[in-house]
GROMACS .gro file of C-alpha atoms in nm:
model
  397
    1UNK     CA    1  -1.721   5.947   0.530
    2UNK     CA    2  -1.699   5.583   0.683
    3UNK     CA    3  -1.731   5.413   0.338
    4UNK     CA    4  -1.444   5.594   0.242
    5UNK     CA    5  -1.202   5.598   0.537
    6UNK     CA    6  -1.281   5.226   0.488
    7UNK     CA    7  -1.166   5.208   0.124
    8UNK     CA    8  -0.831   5.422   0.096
    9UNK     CA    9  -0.636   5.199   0.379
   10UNK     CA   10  -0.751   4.876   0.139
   11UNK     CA   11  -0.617   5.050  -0.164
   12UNK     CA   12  -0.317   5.195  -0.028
   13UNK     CA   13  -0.236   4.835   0.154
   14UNK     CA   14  -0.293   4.692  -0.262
   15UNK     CA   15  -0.045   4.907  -0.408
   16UNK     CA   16   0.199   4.898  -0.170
   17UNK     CA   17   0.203   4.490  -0.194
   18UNK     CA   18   0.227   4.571  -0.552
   19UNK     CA   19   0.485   4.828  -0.544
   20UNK     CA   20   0.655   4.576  -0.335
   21UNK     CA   21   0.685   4.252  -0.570
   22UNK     CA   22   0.746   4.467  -0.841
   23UNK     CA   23   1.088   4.564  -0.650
   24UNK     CA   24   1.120   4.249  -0.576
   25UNK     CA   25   1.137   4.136  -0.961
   26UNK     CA   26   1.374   4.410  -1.037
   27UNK     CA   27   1.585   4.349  -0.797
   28UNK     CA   28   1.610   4.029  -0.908
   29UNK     CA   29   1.660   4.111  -1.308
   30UNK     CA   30   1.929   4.418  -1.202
   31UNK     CA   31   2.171   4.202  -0.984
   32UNK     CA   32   2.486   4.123  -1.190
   33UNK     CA   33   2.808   4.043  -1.049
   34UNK     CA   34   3.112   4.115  -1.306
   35UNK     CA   35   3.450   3.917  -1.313
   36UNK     CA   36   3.783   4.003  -1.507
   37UNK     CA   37   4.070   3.819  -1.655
   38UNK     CA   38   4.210   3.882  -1.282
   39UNK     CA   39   3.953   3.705  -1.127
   40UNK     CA   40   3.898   4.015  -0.928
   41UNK     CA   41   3.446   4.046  -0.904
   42UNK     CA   42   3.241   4.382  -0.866
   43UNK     CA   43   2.850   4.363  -0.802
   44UNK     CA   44   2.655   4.579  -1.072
   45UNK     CA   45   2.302   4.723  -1.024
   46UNK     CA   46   2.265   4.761  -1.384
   47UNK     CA   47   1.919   4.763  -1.585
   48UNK     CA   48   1.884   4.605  -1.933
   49UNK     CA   49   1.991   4.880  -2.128
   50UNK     CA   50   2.319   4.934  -1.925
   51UNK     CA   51   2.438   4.569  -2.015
   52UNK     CA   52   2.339   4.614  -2.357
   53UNK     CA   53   2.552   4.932  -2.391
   54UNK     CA   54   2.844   4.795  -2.194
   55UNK     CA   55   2.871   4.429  -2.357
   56UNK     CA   56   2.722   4.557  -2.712
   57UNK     CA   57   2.434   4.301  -2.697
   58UNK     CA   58   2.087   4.341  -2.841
   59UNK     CA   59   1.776   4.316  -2.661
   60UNK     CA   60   1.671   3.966  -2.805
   61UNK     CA   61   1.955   3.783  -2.701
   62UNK     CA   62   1.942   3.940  -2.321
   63UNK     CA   63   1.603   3.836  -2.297
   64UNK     CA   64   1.716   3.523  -2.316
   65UNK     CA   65   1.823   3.547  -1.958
   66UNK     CA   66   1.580   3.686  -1.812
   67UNK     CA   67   1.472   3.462  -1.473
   68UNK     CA   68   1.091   3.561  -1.503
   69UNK     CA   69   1.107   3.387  -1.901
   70UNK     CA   70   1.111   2.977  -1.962
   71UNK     CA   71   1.374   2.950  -2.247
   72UNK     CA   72   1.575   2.621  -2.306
   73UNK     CA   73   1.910   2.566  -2.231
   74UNK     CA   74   2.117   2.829  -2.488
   75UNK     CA   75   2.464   2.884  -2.588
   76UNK     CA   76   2.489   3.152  -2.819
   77UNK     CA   77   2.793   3.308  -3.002
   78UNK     CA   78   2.745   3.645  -3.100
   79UNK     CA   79   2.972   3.869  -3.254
   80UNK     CA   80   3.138   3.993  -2.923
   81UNK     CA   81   2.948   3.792  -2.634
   82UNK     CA   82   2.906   3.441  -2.561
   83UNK     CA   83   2.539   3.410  -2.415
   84UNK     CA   84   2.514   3.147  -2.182
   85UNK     CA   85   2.152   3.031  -2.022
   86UNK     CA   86   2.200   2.680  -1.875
   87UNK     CA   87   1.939   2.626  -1.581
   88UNK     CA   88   2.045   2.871  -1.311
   89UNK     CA   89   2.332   2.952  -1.500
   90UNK     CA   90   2.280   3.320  -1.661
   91UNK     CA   91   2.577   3.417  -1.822
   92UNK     CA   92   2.688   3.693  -2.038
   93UNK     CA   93   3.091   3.598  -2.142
   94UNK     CA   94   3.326   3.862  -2.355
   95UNK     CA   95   3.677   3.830  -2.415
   96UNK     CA   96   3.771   3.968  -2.105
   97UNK     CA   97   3.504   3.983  -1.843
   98UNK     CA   98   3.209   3.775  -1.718
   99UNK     CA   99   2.858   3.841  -1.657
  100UNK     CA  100   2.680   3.627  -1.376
  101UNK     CA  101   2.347   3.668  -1.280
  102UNK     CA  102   2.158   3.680  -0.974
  103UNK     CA  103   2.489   3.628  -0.785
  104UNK     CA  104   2.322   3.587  -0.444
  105UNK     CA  105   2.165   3.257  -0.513
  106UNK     CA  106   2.289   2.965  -0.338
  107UNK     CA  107   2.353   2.822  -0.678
  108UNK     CA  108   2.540   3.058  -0.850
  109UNK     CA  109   2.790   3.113  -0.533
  110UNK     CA  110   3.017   2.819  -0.584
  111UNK     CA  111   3.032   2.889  -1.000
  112UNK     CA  112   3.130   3.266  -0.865
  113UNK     CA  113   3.384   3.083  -0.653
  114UNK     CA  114   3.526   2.887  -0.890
  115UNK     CA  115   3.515   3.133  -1.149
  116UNK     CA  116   3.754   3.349  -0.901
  117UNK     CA  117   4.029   3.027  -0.876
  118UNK     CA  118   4.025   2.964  -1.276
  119UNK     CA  119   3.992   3.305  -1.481
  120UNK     CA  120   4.354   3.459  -1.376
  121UNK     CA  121   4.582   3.348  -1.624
  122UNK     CA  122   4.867   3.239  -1.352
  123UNK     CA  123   4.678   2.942  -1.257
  124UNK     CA  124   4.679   2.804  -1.612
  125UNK     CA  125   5.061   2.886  -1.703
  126UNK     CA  126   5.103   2.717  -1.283
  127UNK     CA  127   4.966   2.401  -1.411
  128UNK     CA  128   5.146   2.409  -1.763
  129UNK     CA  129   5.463   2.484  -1.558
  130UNK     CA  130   5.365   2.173  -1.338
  131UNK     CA  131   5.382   1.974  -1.656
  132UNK     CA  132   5.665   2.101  -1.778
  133UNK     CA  133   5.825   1.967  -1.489
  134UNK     CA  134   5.658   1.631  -1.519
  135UNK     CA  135   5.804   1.583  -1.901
  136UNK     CA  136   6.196   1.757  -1.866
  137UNK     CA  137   6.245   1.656  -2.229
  138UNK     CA  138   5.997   1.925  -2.362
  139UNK     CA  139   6.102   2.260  -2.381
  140UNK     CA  140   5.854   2.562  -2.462
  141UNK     CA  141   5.955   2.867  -2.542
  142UNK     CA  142   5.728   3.203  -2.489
  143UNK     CA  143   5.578   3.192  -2.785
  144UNK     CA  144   5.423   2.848  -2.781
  145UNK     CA  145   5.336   2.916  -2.468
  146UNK     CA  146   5.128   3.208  -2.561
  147UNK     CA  147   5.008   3.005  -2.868
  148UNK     CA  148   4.894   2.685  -2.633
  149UNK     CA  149   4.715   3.035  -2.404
  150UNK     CA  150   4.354   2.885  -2.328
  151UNK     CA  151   4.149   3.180  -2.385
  152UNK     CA  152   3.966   3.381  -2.141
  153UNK     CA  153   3.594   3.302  -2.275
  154UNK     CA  154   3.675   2.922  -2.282
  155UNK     CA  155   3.794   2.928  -1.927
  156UNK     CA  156   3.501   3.056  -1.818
  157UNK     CA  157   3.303   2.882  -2.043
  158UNK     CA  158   3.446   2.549  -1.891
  159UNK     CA  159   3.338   2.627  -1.563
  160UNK     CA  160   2.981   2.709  -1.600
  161UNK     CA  161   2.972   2.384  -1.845
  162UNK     CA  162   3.115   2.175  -1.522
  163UNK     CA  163   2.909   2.348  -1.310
  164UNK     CA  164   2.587   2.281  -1.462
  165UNK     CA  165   2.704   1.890  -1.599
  166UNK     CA  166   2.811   1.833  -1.182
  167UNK     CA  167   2.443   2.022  -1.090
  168UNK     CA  168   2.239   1.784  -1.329
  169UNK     CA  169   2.433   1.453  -1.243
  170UNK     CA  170   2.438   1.530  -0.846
  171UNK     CA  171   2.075   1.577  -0.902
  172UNK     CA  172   2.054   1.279  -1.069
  173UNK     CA  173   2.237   1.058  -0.767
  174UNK     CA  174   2.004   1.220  -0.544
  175UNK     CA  175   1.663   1.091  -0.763
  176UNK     CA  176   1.828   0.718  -0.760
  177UNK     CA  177   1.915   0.680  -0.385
  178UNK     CA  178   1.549   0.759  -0.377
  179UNK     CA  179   1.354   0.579  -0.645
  180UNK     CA  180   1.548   0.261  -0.623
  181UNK     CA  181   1.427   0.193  -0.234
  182UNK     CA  182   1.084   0.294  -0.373
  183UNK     CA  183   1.088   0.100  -0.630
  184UNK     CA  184   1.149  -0.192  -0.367
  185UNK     CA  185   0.950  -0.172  -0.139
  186UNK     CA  186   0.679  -0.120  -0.438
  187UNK     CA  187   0.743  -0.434  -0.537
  188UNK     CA  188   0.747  -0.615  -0.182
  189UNK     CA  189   0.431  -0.451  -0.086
  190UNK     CA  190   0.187  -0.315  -0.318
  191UNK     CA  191  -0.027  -0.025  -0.133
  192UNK     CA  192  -0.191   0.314  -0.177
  193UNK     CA  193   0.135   0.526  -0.051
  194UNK     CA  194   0.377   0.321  -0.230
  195UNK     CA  195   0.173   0.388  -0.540
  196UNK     CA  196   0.132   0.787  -0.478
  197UNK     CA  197   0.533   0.794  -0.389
  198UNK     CA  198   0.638   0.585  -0.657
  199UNK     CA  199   0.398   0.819  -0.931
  200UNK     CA  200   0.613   1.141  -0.756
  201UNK     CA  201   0.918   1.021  -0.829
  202UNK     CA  202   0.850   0.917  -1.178
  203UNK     CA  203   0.725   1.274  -1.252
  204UNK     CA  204   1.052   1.456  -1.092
  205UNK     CA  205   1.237   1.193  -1.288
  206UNK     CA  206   1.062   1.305  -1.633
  207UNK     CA  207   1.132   1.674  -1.574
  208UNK     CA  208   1.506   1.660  -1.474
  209UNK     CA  209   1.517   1.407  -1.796
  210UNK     CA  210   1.409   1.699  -1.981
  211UNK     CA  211   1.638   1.935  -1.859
  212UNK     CA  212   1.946   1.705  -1.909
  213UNK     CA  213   1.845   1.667  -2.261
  214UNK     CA  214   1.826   1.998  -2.357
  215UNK     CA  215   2.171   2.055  -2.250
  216UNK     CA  216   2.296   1.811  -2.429
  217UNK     CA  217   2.111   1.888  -2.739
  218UNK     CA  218   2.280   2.237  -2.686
  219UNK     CA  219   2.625   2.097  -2.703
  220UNK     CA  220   2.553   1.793  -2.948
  221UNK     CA  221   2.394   2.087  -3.156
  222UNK     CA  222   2.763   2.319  -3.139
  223UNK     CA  223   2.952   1.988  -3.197
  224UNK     CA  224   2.769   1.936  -3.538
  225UNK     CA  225   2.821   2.274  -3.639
  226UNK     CA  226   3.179   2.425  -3.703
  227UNK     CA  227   3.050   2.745  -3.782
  228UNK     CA  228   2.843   2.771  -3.450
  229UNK     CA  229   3.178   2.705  -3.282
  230UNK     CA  230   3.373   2.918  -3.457
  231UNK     CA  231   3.126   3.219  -3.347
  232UNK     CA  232   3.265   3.141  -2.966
  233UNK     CA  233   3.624   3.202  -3.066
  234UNK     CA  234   3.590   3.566  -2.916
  235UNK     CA  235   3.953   3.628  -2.881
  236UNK     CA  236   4.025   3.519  -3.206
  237UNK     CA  237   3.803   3.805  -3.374
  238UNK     CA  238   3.925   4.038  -3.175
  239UNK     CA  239   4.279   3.971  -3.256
  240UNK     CA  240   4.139   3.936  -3.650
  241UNK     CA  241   3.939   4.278  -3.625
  242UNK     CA  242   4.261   4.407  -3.482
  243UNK     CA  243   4.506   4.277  -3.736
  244UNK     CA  244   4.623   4.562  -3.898
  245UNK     CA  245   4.717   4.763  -3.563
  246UNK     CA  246   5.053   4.741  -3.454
  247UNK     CA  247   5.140   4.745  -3.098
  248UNK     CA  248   5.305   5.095  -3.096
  249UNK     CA  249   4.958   5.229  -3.270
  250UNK     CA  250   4.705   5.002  -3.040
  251UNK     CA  251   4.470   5.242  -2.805
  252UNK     CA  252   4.589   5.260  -2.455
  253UNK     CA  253   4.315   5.023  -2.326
  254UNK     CA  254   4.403   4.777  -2.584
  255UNK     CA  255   4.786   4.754  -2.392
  256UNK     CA  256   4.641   4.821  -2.079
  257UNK     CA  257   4.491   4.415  -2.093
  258UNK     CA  258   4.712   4.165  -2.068
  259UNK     CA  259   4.482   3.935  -2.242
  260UNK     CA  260   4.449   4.142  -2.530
  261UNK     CA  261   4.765   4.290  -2.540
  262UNK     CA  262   4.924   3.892  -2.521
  263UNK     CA  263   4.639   3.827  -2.849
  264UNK     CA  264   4.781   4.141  -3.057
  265UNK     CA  265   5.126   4.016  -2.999
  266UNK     CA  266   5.046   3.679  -3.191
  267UNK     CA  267   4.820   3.837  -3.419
  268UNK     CA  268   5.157   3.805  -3.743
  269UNK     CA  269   5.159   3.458  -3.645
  270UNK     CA  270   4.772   3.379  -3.689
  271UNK     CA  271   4.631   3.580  -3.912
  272UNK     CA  272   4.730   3.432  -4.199
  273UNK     CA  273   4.527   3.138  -4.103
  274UNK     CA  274   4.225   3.359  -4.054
  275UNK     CA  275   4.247   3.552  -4.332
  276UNK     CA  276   4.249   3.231  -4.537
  277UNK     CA  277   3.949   3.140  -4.404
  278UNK     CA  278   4.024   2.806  -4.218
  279UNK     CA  279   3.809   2.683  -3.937
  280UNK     CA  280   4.019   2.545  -3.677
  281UNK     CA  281   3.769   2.474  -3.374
  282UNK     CA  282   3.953   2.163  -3.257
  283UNK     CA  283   4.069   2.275  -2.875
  284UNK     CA  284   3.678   2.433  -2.859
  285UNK     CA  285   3.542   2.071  -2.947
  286UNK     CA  286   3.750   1.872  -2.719
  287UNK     CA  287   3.624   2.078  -2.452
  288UNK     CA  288   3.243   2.024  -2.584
  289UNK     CA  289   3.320   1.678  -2.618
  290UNK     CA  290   3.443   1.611  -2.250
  291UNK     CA  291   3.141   1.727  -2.067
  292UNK     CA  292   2.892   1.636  -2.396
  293UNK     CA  293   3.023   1.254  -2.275
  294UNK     CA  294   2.987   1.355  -1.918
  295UNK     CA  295   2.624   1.530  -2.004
  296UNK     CA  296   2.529   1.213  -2.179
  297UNK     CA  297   2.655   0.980  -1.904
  298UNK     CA  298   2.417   1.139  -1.691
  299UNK     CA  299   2.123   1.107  -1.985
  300UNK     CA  300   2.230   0.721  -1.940
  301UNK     CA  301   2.183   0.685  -1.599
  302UNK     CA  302   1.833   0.866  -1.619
  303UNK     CA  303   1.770   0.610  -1.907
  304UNK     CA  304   1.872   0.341  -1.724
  305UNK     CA  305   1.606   0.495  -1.387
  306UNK     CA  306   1.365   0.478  -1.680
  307UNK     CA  307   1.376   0.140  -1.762
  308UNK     CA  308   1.404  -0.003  -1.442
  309UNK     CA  309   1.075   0.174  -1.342
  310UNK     CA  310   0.949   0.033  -1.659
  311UNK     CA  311   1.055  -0.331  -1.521
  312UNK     CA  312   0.863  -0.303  -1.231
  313UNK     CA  313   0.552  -0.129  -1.401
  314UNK     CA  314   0.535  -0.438  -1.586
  315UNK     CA  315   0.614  -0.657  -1.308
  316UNK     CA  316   0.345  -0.532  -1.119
  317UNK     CA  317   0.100  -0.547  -1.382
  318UNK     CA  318   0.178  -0.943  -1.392
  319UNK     CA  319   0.115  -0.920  -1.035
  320UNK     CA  320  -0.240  -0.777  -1.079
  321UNK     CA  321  -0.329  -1.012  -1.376
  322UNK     CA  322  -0.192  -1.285  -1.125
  323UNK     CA  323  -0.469  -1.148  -0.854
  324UNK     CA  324  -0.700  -1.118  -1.130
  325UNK     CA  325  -0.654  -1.469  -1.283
  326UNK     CA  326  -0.708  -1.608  -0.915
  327UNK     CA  327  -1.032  -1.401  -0.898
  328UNK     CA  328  -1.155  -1.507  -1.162
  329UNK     CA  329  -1.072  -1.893  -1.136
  330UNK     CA  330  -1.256  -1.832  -0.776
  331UNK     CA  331  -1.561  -1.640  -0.967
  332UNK     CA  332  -1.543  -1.977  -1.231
  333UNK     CA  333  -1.586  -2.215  -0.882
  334UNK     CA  334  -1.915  -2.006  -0.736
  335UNK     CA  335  -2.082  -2.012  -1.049
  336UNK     CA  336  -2.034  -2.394  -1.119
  337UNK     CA  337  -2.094  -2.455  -0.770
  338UNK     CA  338  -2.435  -2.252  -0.783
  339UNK     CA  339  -2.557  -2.390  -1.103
  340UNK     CA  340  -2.486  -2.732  -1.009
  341UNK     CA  341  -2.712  -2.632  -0.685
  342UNK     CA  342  -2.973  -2.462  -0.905
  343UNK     CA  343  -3.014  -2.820  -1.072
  344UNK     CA  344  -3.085  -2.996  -0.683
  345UNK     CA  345  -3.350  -2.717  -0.628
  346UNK     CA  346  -3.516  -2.785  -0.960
  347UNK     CA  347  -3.553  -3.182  -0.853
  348UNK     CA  348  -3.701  -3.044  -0.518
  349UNK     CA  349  -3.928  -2.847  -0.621
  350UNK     CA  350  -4.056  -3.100  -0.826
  351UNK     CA  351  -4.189  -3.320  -0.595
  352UNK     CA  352  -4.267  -3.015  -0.353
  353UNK     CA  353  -4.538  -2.961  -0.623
  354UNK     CA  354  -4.925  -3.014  -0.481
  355UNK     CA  355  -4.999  -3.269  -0.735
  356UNK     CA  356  -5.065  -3.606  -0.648
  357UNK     CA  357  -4.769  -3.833  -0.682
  358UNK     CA  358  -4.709  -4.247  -0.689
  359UNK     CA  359  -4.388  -4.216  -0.476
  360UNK     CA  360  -4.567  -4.039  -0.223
  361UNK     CA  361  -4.810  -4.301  -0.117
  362UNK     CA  362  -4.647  -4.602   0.058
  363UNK     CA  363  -4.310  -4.554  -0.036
  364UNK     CA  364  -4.072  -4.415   0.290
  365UNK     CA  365  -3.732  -4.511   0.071
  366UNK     CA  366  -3.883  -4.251  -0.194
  367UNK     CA  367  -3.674  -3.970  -0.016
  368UNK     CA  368  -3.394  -4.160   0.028
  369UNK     CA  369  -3.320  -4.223  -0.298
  370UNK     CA  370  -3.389  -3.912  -0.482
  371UNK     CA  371  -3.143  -3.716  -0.218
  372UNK     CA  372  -2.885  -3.955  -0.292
  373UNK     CA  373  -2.957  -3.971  -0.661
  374UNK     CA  374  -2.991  -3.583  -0.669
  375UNK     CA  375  -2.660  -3.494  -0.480
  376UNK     CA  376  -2.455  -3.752  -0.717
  377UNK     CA  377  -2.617  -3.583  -1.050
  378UNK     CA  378  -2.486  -3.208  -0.906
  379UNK     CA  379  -2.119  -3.322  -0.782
  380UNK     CA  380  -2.084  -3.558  -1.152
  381UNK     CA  381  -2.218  -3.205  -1.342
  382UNK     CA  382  -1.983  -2.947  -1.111
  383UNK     CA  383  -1.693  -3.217  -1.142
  384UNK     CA  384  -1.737  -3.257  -1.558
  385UNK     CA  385  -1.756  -2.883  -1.540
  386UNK     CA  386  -1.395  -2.805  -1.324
  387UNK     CA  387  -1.247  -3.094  -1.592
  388UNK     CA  388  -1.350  -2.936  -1.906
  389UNK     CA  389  -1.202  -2.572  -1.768
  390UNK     CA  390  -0.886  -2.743  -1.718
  391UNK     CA  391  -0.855  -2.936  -2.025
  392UNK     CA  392  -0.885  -2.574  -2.182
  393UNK     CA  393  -0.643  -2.386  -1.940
  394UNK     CA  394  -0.889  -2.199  -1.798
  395UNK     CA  395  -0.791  -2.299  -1.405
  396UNK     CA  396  -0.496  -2.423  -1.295
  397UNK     CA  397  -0.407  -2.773  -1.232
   0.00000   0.00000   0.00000
């Protein structure tokens, strides 16, 4: 009875720890926070299959974003959905509504933020009114107005691309204003701690350098690529799959979107140009372009961190070959020094031989002489040595 009242509390206390981190992961992969053309957000506690069925996604490309999976930094253009995984930035874009993961993490609050100011439409026709106003001799008329419409996907595809760009190279500011002073007082004073903090800094350096250049593979990857490009141009499919509807026979939720009902209206005036088949990605790649140069401004700076660690690697290294270069000229001193003695301790033990010996009978200046003789023979022997390492660089004059 005591053996088992003492296992059921120790198995009971197990699964509940495990019951609890698996909540904790699913909590985690169900929060979703949804934002329309409006601006206006809704929270979602939505497994995977709900998002698939509501955005029309399959299971491969979601799994993409899942937090407890390492994949690279992704944009994808599907055939309804932009995918979007760029670090913390999990992103499922249509042509009217965005899906943001995990929006509870400190993170992802200011993108939500922002993502609130830019998506309504009346902030971009504010600014184009604002330059309007700037340049009086240019008159628009509704249509181009529409026409010149930045569409919904690339305004929120804009602000997760400066979001992450301003993450990475805020990051990177941070890792200078602390390897630089490291690097410094490396240099200046060359110690265990110095070493170990240097070695840390160099390692977060090569791991953010990895993350910055996967996002800017990403976008140097849709940049070479027209057709990947094209795939992001959600509004224009829809307005292409929707071509032959009029507006008096569109479905009610077609009309009731302002986007889409705006996208039907120009659909006489573009579809000629789709139906032809011509590729016209050029607003899409000035936007990749901007933050690809701001992306890769950032992959400079890192570069340049690089090097300069480099520099004082190397400097250092001259250091220690300095130290060792003294050592050894030292070591070079002992040993001509000590052989040069050896030969003095050969000449007395010589005559400290018992063997009979001329100079010892009668002869008191004997001693004399063969000390002075003696110490002249070792300094002529450690002198010609020191001069013969110098005439072959080995010492220093």
């Amino acid at each position: 009875m005591g053996r088992d009242g003492l296992l059921v509390p120790v198995e009971t206390s197990t699964q509940t720890q495990t019951q609890v981190s698996l909540k904790k992961k699913t909590a985690v992969s169900r929060s979703w926070i949804s934002l329309d053309h409006n601006g206006e957000s809704s929270i979602l506690d939505a497994d995977k299959y709900t998002i698939m069925r509501r955005v029309q996604i399959n299971a491969r490309d979601l799994r993409i974003l899942d937090p407890l999976l390492s994949y690279p930094s992704t944009i994808l253009g599907r055939e309804k959905v932009i995918v979007l995984n760029l670090e913390h930035i999990k992103a499922i874009i249509t042509a009217d509504e965005v899906l943001l993961r995990d929006p509870f993490d400190n993170n992802v609050v200011p993108i939500i933020e922002e993502l609130r100011r830019r998506l309504p439409l009346g902030n971009a026709v504010y600014q184009g009114q604002g330059e309007e106003e700037e340049h009086p001799g240019v008159q628009h008329d509704v249509e181009s107005g529409e026409e010149n419409e930045f569409p919904f996907e690339f305004r929120a595809l804009e602000v997760a691309l400066e979001a992450i760009c301003s993450f990475l190279d805020a990051r990177t500011r941070e890792l200078e204003n602390e390897v630089y002073p490291a690097l410094d007082e490396l240099t200046s004073k060359i110690s265990s701690r110095n070493l170990d903090r240097v070695r840390k800094l160099k390692s977060a350096m090569t791991r953010l350098t990895n993350r910055v250049q996967k996002v800017r593979d990403e976008l140097e990857q849709l940049l070479d690529d027209d057709d990947d490009m094209e795939d992001l141009y959600l509004s224009r499919k829809l307005a292409g799959a929707s071509s032959p509807v009029s507006v008096s026979d569109a479905p009610n939720w077609f009309l009731s979107s302002p986007v889409i009902g705006s996208k039907i209206s120009r659909i006489s005036r573009g579809s000629a140009a789709t139906s032809q088949g011509e590729t016209d990605v050029e607003e899409l790649e000035m936007l990749l372009e901007a933050y690809f140069m701001q992306i890769d401004g950032t992959m400079n700076k890192l570069t340049t961190l690089r090097e300069y660690i480099d520099d004082t690697e190397d400097y250092i290294n001259i250091q220690l070959d300095n130290h060792r270069n003294q050592l050894i000229q030292l070591e070079l001193f002992l040993s001509s020094g000590t052989v040069c003695l050896s030969v003095y301790s050969v000449v007395a033990a010589i005559f400290g031989m018992n063997i009979p010996n001329i100079l010892n009978d009668d002869h008191g200046y004997a001693f004399k002489w063969v000390v002075i003789l003696a110490g002249v023979a070792c300094a002529s022997l450690f002198l010609s040595v020191i001069s013969y390492a110098r005439h072959k660089g080995l010492v220093g004059s």
